[in-house]
Every structure is written in C-alpha cells, then in structure tokens.
CSV table of N, CA and C in Angstrom, one decimal:
chain,number,residue,atom,x,y,z
R,30,MET,N,16.6,10.9,10.2
R,30,MET,CA,16.1,10.3,9.1
R,30,MET,C,15.1,9.1,9.4
R,31,LYS,N,15.6,8.3,10.8
R,31,LYS,CA,14.8,7.2,11.4
R,31,LYS,C,13.5,7.8,12.0
R,32,LYS,N,13.8,9.3,12.6
R,32,LYS,CA,12.3,9.4,12.9
R,32,LYS,C,11.4,9.9,11.8
R,33,LEU,N,12.0,10.3,10.6
R,33,LEU,CA,11.1,10.6,9.5
R,33,LEU,C,10.7,9.4,8.9
R,34,GLU,N,11.3,8.0,9.2
R,34,GLU,CA,11.3,6.7,8.5
R,34,GLU,C,9.6,6.2,9.7
R,35,HIS,N,10.0,6.6,10.7
R,35,HIS,CA,9.0,6.1,11.6
R,35,HIS,C,7.7,6.9,11.4
R,36,ILE,N,7.7,8.0,11.7
R,36,ILE,CA,6.7,9.0,11.2
R,36,ILE,C,5.6,8.4,10.1
R,37,PHE,N,6.3,8.5,8.4
R,37,PHE,CA,5.8,7.8,7.5
R,37,PHE,C,5.4,6.9,7.8
R,38,VAL,N,5.9,5.9,8.0
R,38,VAL,CA,5.2,4.3,8.3
R,38,VAL,C,3.9,4.6,9.2
R,39,ALA,N,4.4,5.1,10.5
R,39,ALA,CA,2.8,5.1,11.0
R,39,ALA,C,1.6,6.0,10.4
R,40,LEU,N,2.1,7.0,9.7
R,40,LEU,CA,1.1,7.7,9.0
R,40,LEU,C,0.5,6.8,7.7
R,41,ASN,N,1.5,5.9,7.0
R,41,ASN,CA,1.3,4.9,6.4
R,41,ASN,C,0.0,3.9,6.9
R,42,GLY,N,0.5,3.5,8.3
R,42,GLY,CA,-0.5,2.7,8.7
R,42,GLY,C,-1.6,3.3,9.6
R,43,TRP,N,-1.7,4.9,9.8
R,43,TRP,CA,-3.2,5.2,10.5
R,43,TRP,C,-4.1,5.6,9.1
R,44,ALA,N,-3.3,5.8,8.1
R,44,ALA,CA,-4.5,6.2,6.7
R,44,ALA,C,-5.3,4.6,6.5
R,45,LEU,N,-4.3,3.6,6.8
R,45,LEU,CA,-5.0,2.3,6.4
R,45,LEU,C,-6.3,2.0,7.7
R,46,ILE,N,-5.9,2.2,8.7
R,46,ILE,CA,-6.4,2.3,9.8
R,46,ILE,C,-8.1,2.7,9.7
R,47,LEU,N,-7.7,4.2,9.1
R,47,LEU,CA,-8.9,4.9,9.0
R,47,LEU,C,-10.0,4.4,8.1
R,48,MET,N,-9.2,4.0,6.6
R,48,MET,CA,-10.1,3.3,5.5
R,48,MET,C,-10.8,2.2,6.0
R,49,LEU,N,-10.3,1.5,7.0
R,49,LEU,CA,-11.0,-0.1,7.4
R,49,LEU,C,-11.6,0.5,7.9
R,50,THR,N,-11.4,1.5,9.0
R,50,THR,CA,-12.5,2.0,10.0
R,50,THR,C,-13.9,2.6,9.1
R,51,ALA,N,-13.4,3.3,8.3
R,51,ALA,CA,-14.8,3.7,7.4
R,51,ALA,C,-15.3,2.5,6.9
R,52,MET,N,-14.5,1.8,6.1
R,52,MET,CA,-15.3,1.2,5.5
R,52,MET,C,-16.3,-0.3,6.3
R,53,THR,N,-15.6,-0.2,7.4
R,53,THR,CA,-16.6,-1.3,8.5
R,53,THR,C,-17.8,-0.7,8.9
R,54,VAL,N,-17.7,1.0,9.1
R,54,VAL,CA,-18.8,1.3,9.3
R,54,VAL,C,-20.0,1.5,8.7
R,55,ILE,N,-19.7,1.9,7.2
R,55,ILE,CA,-20.3,2.2,6.1
R,55,ILE,C,-21.2,0.8,5.8
R,56,VAL,N,-20.3,-0.5,5.6
R,56,VAL,CA,-21.0,-1.6,5.4
R,56,VAL,C,-22.1,-2.0,7.0
R,57,GLY,N,-21.5,-1.6,7.9
R,57,GLY,CA,-22.3,-2.2,9.2
R,57,GLY,C,-23.6,-1.1,9.2
R,58,ALA,N,-23.4,0.2,8.7
R,58,ALA,CA,-24.4,0.8,9.3
R,58,ALA,C,-25.4,0.4,7.7
R,59,ASN,N,-25.0,0.0,6.5
R,59,ASN,CA,-25.8,-0.7,5.5
R,59,ASN,C,-26.4,-1.9,5.8
R,60,ILE,N,-26.1,-2.6,6.5
R,60,ILE,CA,-26.4,-3.9,6.9
R,60,ILE,C,-27.6,-3.7,7.8
R,61,SER,N,-27.3,-2.8,9.3
R,61,SER,CA,-28.8,-2.2,9.9
R,61,SER,C,-29.5,-1.8,9.4
R,62,LEU,N,-29.4,-1.0,8.2
R,62,LEU,CA,-30.4,-0.1,8.3
R,62,LEU,C,-31.3,-1.2,7.0
R,63,ARG,N,-30.4,-2.6,6.6
R,63,ARG,CA,-31.4,-3.1,5.6
R,63,ARG,C,-32.0,-3.7,6.3
R,64,TYR,N,-31.8,-4.3,7.3
R,64,TYR,CA,-32.5,-5.6,8.6
R,64,TYR,C,-33.6,-4.5,9.5
R,65,LEU,N,-33.2,-3.5,10.4
R,65,LEU,CA,-34.0,-2.8,10.6
R,65,LEU,C,-35.1,-2.0,9.8
R,66,THR,N,-34.5,-1.1,8.8
R,66,THR,CA,-35.9,-0.7,7.8
R,66,THR,C,-36.1,-0.7,6.3
R,67,GLY,N,-35.7,-2.0,6.4
R,67,GLY,CA,-36.1,-2.6,5.1
R,67,GLY,C,-35.2,-2.0,3.8
R,68,HIS,N,-34.4,-1.1,3.8
R,68,HIS,CA,-33.9,-0.2,3.2
R,68,HIS,C,-32.7,0.1,3.0
R,69,SER,N,-31.5,0.3,2.2
R,69,SER,CA,-30.5,0.5,2.5
R,69,SER,C,-29.7,1.6,1.8
R,70,LEU,N,-28.6,1.6,1.9
R,70,LEU,CA,-27.7,2.9,1.4
R,70,LEU,C,-27.5,2.6,-0.5
R,71,PRO,N,-27.9,3.1,-0.6
R,71,PRO,CA,-27.3,3.1,-2.5
R,71,PRO,C,-25.7,3.1,-2.9
R,72,TRP,N,-25.3,3.6,-2.2
R,72,TRP,CA,-23.9,3.6,-2.9
R,72,TRP,C,-22.8,3.3,-1.7
R,73,ALA,N,-23.3,2.2,-0.7
R,73,ALA,CA,-22.6,1.7,0.7
R,73,ALA,C,-21.4,0.9,-0.3
R,74,ASP,N,-21.9,0.0,-0.9
R,74,ASP,CA,-21.2,-1.5,-1.6
R,74,ASP,C,-20.0,-0.8,-2.4
R,75,GLU,N,-20.5,0.3,-3.2
R,75,GLU,CA,-19.4,0.8,-4.1
R,75,GLU,C,-18.5,1.6,-3.5
R,76,ALA,N,-18.8,2.3,-2.3
R,76,ALA,CA,-18.1,3.4,-1.6
R,76,ALA,C,-16.9,1.9,-0.6
R,77,ALA,N,-17.6,1.1,-0.1
R,77,ALA,CA,-16.7,-0.2,0.5
R,77,ALA,C,-15.3,-0.9,-0.5
R,78,ARG,N,-15.8,-0.6,-2.0
R,78,ARG,CA,-15.2,-1.6,-2.7
R,78,ARG,C,-14.1,-0.4,-3.3
R,79,TYR,N,-14.3,0.7,-3.2
R,79,TYR,CA,-13.8,1.7,-3.5
R,79,TYR,C,-12.3,2.0,-2.5
R,80,LEU,N,-13.0,1.6,-1.0
R,80,LEU,CA,-12.4,1.9,0.2
R,80,LEU,C,-10.9,0.2,0.0
R,81,MET,N,-11.5,-0.5,-0.2
R,81,MET,CA,-10.8,-2.2,-0.2
R,81,MET,C,-9.3,-1.6,-1.3
R,82,ILE,N,-9.7,-0.9,-2.5
R,82,ILE,CA,-8.9,-0.9,-3.7
R,82,ILE,C,-7.6,-0.2,-3.0
R,83,TRP,N,-8.1,1.5,-2.5
R,83,TRP,CA,-7.0,2.1,-1.5
R,83,TRP,C,-6.1,1.5,-0.3
R,84,MET,N,-7.1,0.4,0.0
R,84,MET,CA,-6.4,-0.2,1.3
R,84,MET,C,-5.3,-1.3,1.1
R,85,THR,N,-5.5,-2.0,-0.6
R,85,THR,CA,-4.8,-2.9,-1.2
R,85,THR,C,-3.3,-2.0,-1.4
R,86,PHE,N,-3.3,-1.3,-2.4
R,86,PHE,CA,-2.9,-0.7,-3.0
R,86,PHE,C,-1.7,0.4,-2.0
R,87,SER,N,-2.3,0.8,-0.5
R,87,SER,CA,-1.4,1.5,0.1
R,87,SER,C,-0.7,0.9,1.4
R,88,GLY,N,-1.5,-0.4,1.3
R,88,GLY,CA,-0.8,-1.3,2.3
R,88,GLY,C,0.1,-2.0,1.7
R,89,ALA,N,0.3,-2.0,0.9
R,89,ALA,CA,1.0,-3.2,-0.2
R,89,ALA,C,2.6,-2.4,0.3
R,90,GLY,N,2.9,-1.5,0.7
R,90,GLY,CA,4.4,-1.2,0.7
R,90,GLY,C,4.4,-1.5,2.3
R,91,LEU,N,3.5,-1.6,3.3
R,91,LEU,CA,3.7,-2.0,4.7
R,91,LEU,C,3.9,-3.3,4.7
R,92,VAL,N,3.4,-4.0,3.8
R,92,VAL,CA,3.9,-5.4,4.3
R,92,VAL,C,5.5,-5.9,3.0
R,93,LEU,N,5.2,-5.0,2.0
R,93,LEU,CA,6.9,-5.5,1.6
R,93,LEU,C,8.1,-4.7,2.5
R,94,ARG,N,7.7,-3.9,3.5
R,94,ARG,CA,8.9,-3.8,4.3
R,94,ARG,C,9.1,-4.9,5.4
R,95,THR,N,8.2,-5.6,5.7
R,95,THR,CA,8.1,-6.7,6.3
R,95,THR,C,8.4,-7.9,6.0
R,96,GLY,N,8.5,-8.4,4.8
R,96,GLY,CA,8.8,-9.5,3.8
R,96,GLY,C,7.4,-10.4,3.8
R,97,GLY,N,6.3,-9.9,4.1
R,97,GLY,CA,5.1,-10.6,4.0
R,97,GLY,C,4.6,-10.7,2.3
R,98,HIS,N,5.0,-10.2,1.4
R,98,HIS,CA,4.6,-10.9,0.0
R,98,HIS,C,5.4,-12.1,-0.1
R,99,VAL,N,5.1,-12.8,-1.5
R,99,VAL,CA,5.1,-14.2,-1.4
R,99,VAL,C,6.7,-14.0,-2.2
R,100,ALA,N,7.7,-15.1,-1.2
R,100,ALA,CA,9.3,-15.2,-2.2
R,100,ALA,C,9.2,-16.4,-2.6
R,101,ILE,N,10.5,-16.4,-3.2
R,101,ILE,CA,10.7,-18.1,-3.5
R,101,ILE,C,12.3,-17.9,-3.3
R,102,THR,N,13.0,-18.6,-2.1
R,102,THR,CA,14.4,-18.2,-2.0
R,102,THR,C,15.3,-19.3,-2.2
R,103,ASN,N,15.0,-20.2,-2.9
R,103,ASN,CA,15.9,-21.4,-3.3
R,103,ASN,C,17.1,-20.9,-3.9
R,104,LEU,N,16.8,-20.1,-4.9
R,104,LEU,CA,18.2,-19.5,-6.0
R,104,LEU,C,19.2,-18.9,-4.7
R,105,GLN,N,18.8,-18.2,-3.9
R,105,GLN,CA,19.1,-17.6,-3.1
R,105,GLN,C,20.0,-18.1,-2.3
R,106,ASP,N,19.1,-19.0,-1.4
R,106,ASP,CA,19.5,-20.0,-0.7
R,106,ASP,C,20.9,-20.7,-1.1
R,107,ALA,N,20.8,-21.3,-2.4
R,107,ALA,CA,22.0,-22.2,-2.7
R,107,ALA,C,23.5,-21.1,-3.3
R,108,LEU,N,23.2,-19.8,-3.3
R,108,LEU,CA,24.2,-18.9,-3.6
R,108,LEU,C,25.1,-18.6,-2.3
R,109,PRO,N,26.6,-18.7,-2.7
R,109,PRO,CA,27.2,-17.6,-1.8
R,109,PRO,C,27.2,-16.6,-0.9
R,110,GLN,N,27.3,-16.5,0.2
R,110,GLN,CA,27.1,-15.1,0.4
R,110,GLN,C,26.8,-13.6,-0.4
R,111,MET,N,28.3,-13.7,-1.2
R,111,MET,CA,27.9,-12.3,-2.0
R,111,MET,C,27.5,-12.5,-3.3
R,112,GLY,N,27.1,-14.0,-3.8
R,112,GLY,CA,26.3,-13.8,-5.1
R,112,GLY,C,24.9,-13.7,-3.9
R,113,GLN,N,24.4,-14.0,-2.7
R,113,GLN,CA,23.2,-13.4,-2.2
R,113,GLN,C,22.9,-11.7,-2.5
R,114,LYS,N,24.1,-11.3,-1.9
R,114,LYS,CA,23.3,-10.0,-1.9
R,114,LYS,C,23.7,-9.4,-3.0
R,115,ILE,N,24.5,-9.9,-4.5
R,115,ILE,CA,24.4,-9.7,-6.0
R,115,ILE,C,22.8,-9.7,-6.4
R,116,LEU,N,21.7,-11.0,-5.9
R,116,LEU,CA,21.0,-11.1,-5.8
R,116,LEU,C,19.6,-10.1,-5.8
R,117,ARG,N,20.1,-10.1,-4.6
R,117,ARG,CA,18.9,-9.2,-3.6
R,117,ARG,C,19.2,-7.6,-4.2
R,118,GLY,N,20.3,-7.2,-4.4
R,118,GLY,CA,20.4,-5.9,-5.2
R,118,GLY,C,19.8,-5.5,-6.5
R,119,LEU,N,19.9,-7.3,-7.8
R,119,LEU,CA,19.3,-7.2,-8.8
R,119,LEU,C,17.7,-7.2,-8.7
R,120,LEU,N,17.4,-7.6,-7.5
R,120,LEU,CA,16.1,-7.8,-7.4
R,120,LEU,C,15.3,-6.5,-6.9
R,121,VAL,N,15.9,-5.9,-5.8
R,121,VAL,CA,15.5,-4.3,-5.8
R,121,VAL,C,15.5,-3.4,-6.7
R,122,LEU,N,16.7,-3.7,-7.8
R,122,LEU,CA,16.6,-2.8,-8.5
R,122,LEU,C,15.5,-3.2,-10.1
R,123,GLY,N,15.2,-4.7,-9.7
R,123,GLY,CA,14.0,-4.8,-10.8
R,123,GLY,C,12.6,-4.3,-10.2
R,124,LEU,N,12.6,-4.6,-8.8
R,124,LEU,CA,11.4,-3.8,-8.1
R,124,LEU,C,11.3,-2.5,-8.4
R,125,LEU,N,12.2,-1.8,-8.0
R,125,LEU,CA,12.2,-0.3,-8.3
R,125,LEU,C,11.8,-0.2,-9.8
R,126,ILE,N,12.3,-0.6,-11.2
R,126,ILE,CA,12.2,-0.7,-12.3
R,126,ILE,C,10.5,-0.6,-12.2
R,127,PHE,N,10.0,-1.8,-12.0
R,127,PHE,CA,8.7,-2.4,-12.1
R,127,PHE,C,7.7,-1.6,-11.3
R,128,PHE,N,8.2,-0.9,-10.3
R,128,PHE,CA,7.0,0.0,-9.6
R,128,PHE,C,7.1,1.2,-10.0
R,129,GLY,N,8.5,1.9,-10.8
R,129,GLY,CA,8.2,3.0,-11.6
R,129,GLY,C,7.9,2.9,-12.8
R,130,PHE,N,7.6,2.1,-13.4
R,130,PHE,CA,6.8,1.9,-14.5
R,130,PHE,C,5.2,1.7,-14.1
R,131,MET,N,4.8,0.9,-13.3
R,131,MET,CA,3.8,1.0,-12.5
R,131,MET,C,3.0,2.5,-12.3
R,132,VAL,N,3.8,3.2,-11.9
R,132,VAL,CA,3.3,4.3,-11.1
R,132,VAL,C,2.8,5.3,-12.7
R,133,TRP,N,4.1,5.1,-13.5
R,133,TRP,CA,3.7,6.2,-15.1
R,133,TRP,C,2.4,5.0,-15.6
R,134,VAL,N,2.1,4.0,-15.6
R,134,VAL,CA,1.0,3.3,-16.6
R,134,VAL,C,-0.7,3.8,-15.6
R,135,GLY,N,-0.2,3.5,-14.3
R,135,GLY,CA,-1.5,4.2,-13.0
R,135,GLY,C,-1.4,5.9,-13.2
R,136,MET,N,-0.8,6.5,-13.7
R,136,MET,CA,-1.3,7.8,-13.9
R,136,MET,C,-1.6,7.6,-15.2
R,137,GLN,N,-1.6,7.5,-16.3
R,137,GLN,CA,-1.8,7.7,-17.5
R,137,GLN,C,-3.6,6.6,-17.3
R,138,TYR,N,-3.7,5.7,-16.9
R,138,TYR,CA,-4.9,5.2,-16.8
R,138,TYR,C,-5.5,5.9,-15.9
R,139,ALA,N,-5.2,6.4,-14.9
R,139,ALA,CA,-5.7,7.9,-14.0
R,139,ALA,C,-6.7,9.0,-15.2
R,140,GLN,N,-5.3,9.3,-15.7
R,140,GLN,CA,-5.9,10.5,-16.5
R,140,GLN,C,-6.8,10.1,-17.5
R,141,ARG,N,-7.0,9.0,-18.2
R,141,ARG,CA,-7.6,8.3,-19.2
R,141,ARG,C,-9.2,8.5,-18.6
R,142,MET,N,-9.3,8.4,-17.1
R,142,MET,CA,-10.7,7.8,-16.4
R,142,MET,C,-11.2,8.9,-15.7
R,143,GLN,N,-10.5,10.7,-16.1
R,143,GLN,CA,-11.0,11.5,-15.0
R,143,GLN,C,-12.3,12.0,-15.6
R,144,TYR,N,-12.9,11.7,-16.7
R,144,TYR,CA,-14.0,12.0,-16.8
R,144,TYR,C,-15.2,11.0,-16.5
R,145,GLN,N,-15.1,9.8,-16.7
R,145,GLN,CA,-16.3,9.2,-16.5
R,145,GLN,C,-16.1,9.0,-14.7
R,146,VAL,N,-17.5,9.3,-14.4
R,146,VAL,CA,-18.1,9.0,-13.2
R,146,VAL,C,-18.2,7.5,-12.5
R,147,THR,N,-18.4,7.6,-11.2
R,147,THR,CA,-18.9,6.1,-10.5
R,147,THR,C,-20.2,6.5,-10.5
R,148,PRO,N,-21.1,5.0,-10.7
R,148,PRO,CA,-22.0,5.1,-10.8
R,148,PRO,C,-22.8,5.6,-9.8
R,149,ALA,N,-23.1,5.1,-8.2
R,149,ALA,CA,-24.1,5.9,-7.4
R,149,ALA,C,-23.3,7.0,-6.3
R,150,LEU,N,-21.6,7.4,-6.3
R,150,LEU,CA,-21.2,8.0,-5.8
R,150,LEU,C,-21.0,9.6,-6.7
R,151,ARG,N,-21.0,9.2,-8.0
R,151,ARG,CA,-20.4,9.9,-8.8
R,151,ARG,C,-19.3,10.6,-8.4
R,152,LEU,N,-18.2,9.9,-8.4
R,152,LEU,CA,-16.7,10.5,-8.0
R,152,LEU,C,-16.4,10.0,-9.4
R,153,PRO,N,-15.2,11.1,-9.8
R,153,PRO,CA,-14.7,10.9,-10.9
R,153,PRO,C,-13.7,9.7,-10.9
R,154,PHE,N,-13.8,8.5,-11.9
R,154,PHE,CA,-12.6,7.6,-11.5
R,154,PHE,C,-11.6,7.9,-11.6
R,155,LEU,N,-10.7,9.3,-11.7
R,155,LEU,CA,-9.8,9.3,-11.6
R,155,LEU,C,-9.0,9.3,-10.2
R,156,TYR,N,-10.3,9.4,-9.0
R,156,TYR,CA,-9.8,9.4,-7.6
R,156,TYR,C,-9.7,7.9,-7.3
R,157,ILE,N,-10.0,6.9,-7.6
R,157,ILE,CA,-10.4,5.5,-7.7
R,157,ILE,C,-9.1,4.9,-8.2
R,158,TYR,N,-8.9,5.3,-9.3
R,158,TYR,CA,-7.6,4.6,-10.2
R,158,TYR,C,-6.4,5.4,-10.0
R,159,ALA,N,-6.0,6.2,-9.2
R,159,ALA,CA,-5.1,7.1,-8.5
R,159,ALA,C,-4.7,6.0,-7.8
R,160,ALA,N,-5.4,5.5,-7.1
R,160,ALA,CA,-4.9,4.7,-5.8
R,160,ALA,C,-3.6,3.6,-6.1
R,161,MET,N,-3.5,3.4,-7.8
R,161,MET,CA,-2.3,2.2,-8.5
R,161,MET,C,-1.0,3.3,-8.4
R,162,PRO,N,-0.9,4.8,-9.0
R,162,PRO,CA,0.0,5.3,-9.0
R,162,PRO,C,0.9,5.8,-7.5
R,163,VAL,N,-0.2,5.7,-6.7
R,163,VAL,CA,-0.2,6.5,-5.1
R,163,VAL,C,0.4,4.8,-4.3
R,164,GLY,N,-0.2,4.2,-4.6
R,164,GLY,CA,-0.1,2.6,-3.8
R,164,GLY,C,1.6,2.2,-4.3
R,165,PHE,N,2.1,2.0,-5.5
R,165,PHE,CA,3.3,2.3,-6.1
R,165,PHE,C,4.5,3.0,-5.7
R,166,GLY,N,3.7,4.3,-5.5
R,166,GLY,CA,4.8,5.1,-5.3
R,166,GLY,C,5.1,5.3,-3.7
R,167,LEU,N,4.5,4.8,-3.2
R,167,LEU,CA,4.7,4.2,-1.4
R,167,LEU,C,5.4,2.9,-1.5
R,168,MET,N,5.2,2.0,-2.2
R,168,MET,CA,6.0,0.5,-2.5
R,168,MET,C,7.5,1.3,-2.6
R,169,ILE,N,7.7,2.0,-3.9
R,169,ILE,CA,9.3,2.5,-4.0
R,169,ILE,C,9.7,3.3,-2.7
R,170,LEU,N,9.0,4.2,-2.2
R,170,LEU,CA,9.4,4.6,-0.8
R,170,LEU,C,9.9,3.5,0.4
R,171,HIS,N,8.7,2.8,0.7
R,171,HIS,CA,9.4,1.8,1.5
R,171,HIS,C,10.5,0.6,1.1
R,172,LEU,N,10.3,0.2,-0.4
R,172,LEU,CA,11.4,-0.2,-0.7
R,172,LEU,C,12.8,0.8,-0.7
R,173,LEU,N,12.9,1.5,-0.7
R,173,LEU,CA,14.4,2.4,-0.7
R,173,LEU,C,14.5,2.5,0.8
R,174,LEU,N,13.8,2.5,1.6
R,174,LEU,CA,13.9,2.4,3.2
R,174,LEU,C,14.5,1.2,3.7
R,175,ILE,N,13.9,-0.2,3.0
R,175,ILE,CA,14.6,-0.9,3.3
R,175,ILE,C,15.5,-1.6,3.1
R,176,ALA,N,16.3,-1.2,1.7
R,176,ALA,CA,16.8,-1.7,0.4
R,176,ALA,C,18.1,-2.1,1.5
R,177,HIS,N,19.0,-1.1,2.0
R,177,HIS,CA,19.9,-1.3,2.0
R,177,HIS,C,20.6,-2.5,3.4
R,178,PRO,N,19.6,-2.6,4.2
R,178,PRO,CA,19.2,-4.0,5.0
R,178,PRO,C,19.3,-4.9,4.4
R,179,PHE,N,17.8,-5.3,3.6
R,179,PHE,CA,17.8,-6.5,2.3
R,179,PHE,C,18.6,-6.6,1.6
R,180,ILE,N,19.4,-5.8,1.1
R,180,ILE,CA,20.8,-6.0,0.2
R,180,ILE,C,21.8,-6.7,1.2
R,181,THR,N,22.2,-6.2,2.1
R,181,THR,CA,23.3,-6.6,3.1
R,181,THR,C,23.1,-7.7,3.4
R,182,ALA,N,22.3,-8.0,4.0
R,182,ALA,CA,21.9,-8.9,5.0
R,182,ALA,C,20.5,-9.9,4.9
R,183,GLY,N,20.0,-9.7,4.0
R,183,GLY,CA,19.0,-10.2,3.8
R,183,GLY,C,18.0,-9.8,5.1
R,184,ALA,N,18.0,-8.8,5.4
R,184,ALA,CA,17.0,-8.6,6.6
R,184,ALA,C,15.6,-7.9,6.2
R,185,TYR,N,14.4,-8.4,6.9
R,185,TYR,CA,13.4,-7.1,6.7
R,185,TYR,C,13.2,-6.8,7.9
R,186,LYS,N,12.5,-5.2,7.7
R,186,LYS,CA,11.9,-4.6,9.0
R,186,LYS,C,11.1,-5.1,9.7
R,187,HIS,N,11.1,-5.9,10.9
R,187,HIS,CA,10.3,-6.6,11.1
R,187,HIS,C,9.3,-5.9,11.9
R,188,LEU,N,8.1,-6.4,12.5
R,188,LEU,CA,7.4,-5.8,13.3
R,188,LEU,C,7.8,-5.2,14.8
R,189,GLU,N,8.5,-6.0,15.5
R,189,GLU,CA,9.2,-6.1,16.9
R,189,GLU,C,9.9,-4.8,16.4
R,190,ASP,N,11.1,-4.6,15.3
R,190,ASP,CA,12.0,-3.9,15.4
R,190,ASP,C,11.3,-2.4,14.8
R,191,GLU,N,9.9,-2.3,14.8
R,191,GLU,CA,9.5,-1.2,14.6
R,191,GLU,C,8.6,-0.9,16.0
R,192,GLU,N,8.3,-1.4,16.7
R,192,GLU,CA,7.9,-1.2,18.0
R,192,GLU,C,9.4,-1.0,18.7
R,193,ALA,N,10.4,-1.6,18.5
R,193,ALA,CA,11.4,-1.1,19.6
R,193,ALA,C,11.7,0.2,19.3
R,194,GLY,N,12.1,0.6,18.1
R,194,GLY,CA,12.1,1.7,17.7
R,194,GLY,C,11.7,3.1,17.8
R,195,GLU,N,10.5,2.6,18.3
R,195,GLU,CA,9.2,3.1,18.5
R,195,GLU,C,9.4,3.5,20.3
R,196,ALA,N,9.8,2.7,20.9
R,196,ALA,CA,10.0,2.6,22.3
R,196,ALA,C,11.1,3.7,22.5
R,197,SER,N,12.1,3.8,21.7
R,197,SER,CA,13.3,4.2,22.1
R,197,SER,C,13.4,6.0,21.2
R,198,LEU,N,12.2,6.1,21.0
R,198,LEU,CA,12.1,7.4,20.7
R,198,LEU,C,11.9,8.5,21.8
R,199,PRO,N,12.3,9.6,22.0
R,199,PRO,CA,11.8,10.6,23.1
R,199,PRO,C,10.2,10.6,23.0
R,200,GLY,N,9.8,10.7,24.4
R,200,GLY,CA,8.6,10.5,24.6
R,200,GLY,C,7.7,9.1,23.7
R,201,GLY,N,8.4,8.1,23.5
R,201,GLY,CA,7.5,7.0,22.7
R,201,GLY,C,7.4,7.4,21.3
R,202,ALA,N,5.4,7.1,21.0
R,202,ALA,CA,5.1,7.4,20.0
R,202,ALA,C,5.0,8.8,19.3
R,203,ASN,N,4.8,9.7,20.3
R,203,ASN,CA,4.2,10.7,20.5
R,203,ASN,C,5.3,11.6,20.1
R,204,GLY,N,6.8,11.1,20.4
R,204,GLY,CA,8.1,12.6,20.7
R,204,GLY,C,8.2,12.9,19.3
C-alpha cells in the first residue's frame, strides 16, 4: 500500500512539474517571439491561464497532505488529547463531504460548459472546467491517505518523510 501511495504522490508531482514546464516554455517562447520578431502567439496567454488552473487544482492535494493550507489551531490546542482527536476526525469528515460536494458541482459545471469553446485554442471548456472535479477528487485521495495519522497524532506527511520513504524503497525512487 505504501508503494502505491508513493507512486500516486510521485505521479501527481510529475504532472505538476510537466504543467509548470509547459507553461514556462509557452510564456518564454511568447516573450521571445514578441521581442525578437514583433509577433506573439495568439494562444499563449490562454494556454498559460488554463495550465495555471489545472496546476492549482491538481496541486492542492499535495499541499493538503503536508499541512500547507491555512489552519487555525486555537480550538484544537485548547482541547484535551481525546477532544483533539474527535475534532480532527470531524474535520476530516467535513472535508470529505465538502470535497465530494465540489466534485459533484464541478462535474455538473463542466458538463454545462462542454459546448462552449475557448477563444484562441478552440478547446471545449469541458477540458478546462474538468480541473475542478479532478482536483477535488485528488484531494479526497490525499486526505484519505493521511487521515489516520492526522486524526490520531495530528501529524501531516512531511517532505522529509516522503523522501525517507523513497530512500527505503528497493532500488530507490525507481524501484
């Protein structure tokens, strides 16, 4: 199970790296063309915007698993140990319900937009708005993977833990 989790996290991370790389290349090429030739790519800004949307929704789950989202812990810190566990369990349950609702809303919205196309790329908006249900679906998976340690100990997966897990796999990251 840990190996599947590691593969899932690595694939999520690589998808973000590829989207960021594509966005950087597109924007860089557009700037270079604008200054060298006086002409720019008419679709570059739109492509960069849509890649940014996909990166935001796709990366939110990775941030969630390391505790990178904003949190106010005053109430949790004021409670006894058992109260903290109950509160964290309720938080996880509430987040799962909210994320599931957002997947449903995102799917409905994406389906409604499937016949409209983007101005420059002429892509159906379905592909752009699909970032919402996909991103919240990824957040559900990430939350389920960290729920037990978060509820019981209030601990998140830290990047050092991920790297230590990678080093302990047979053959390193490729194993």
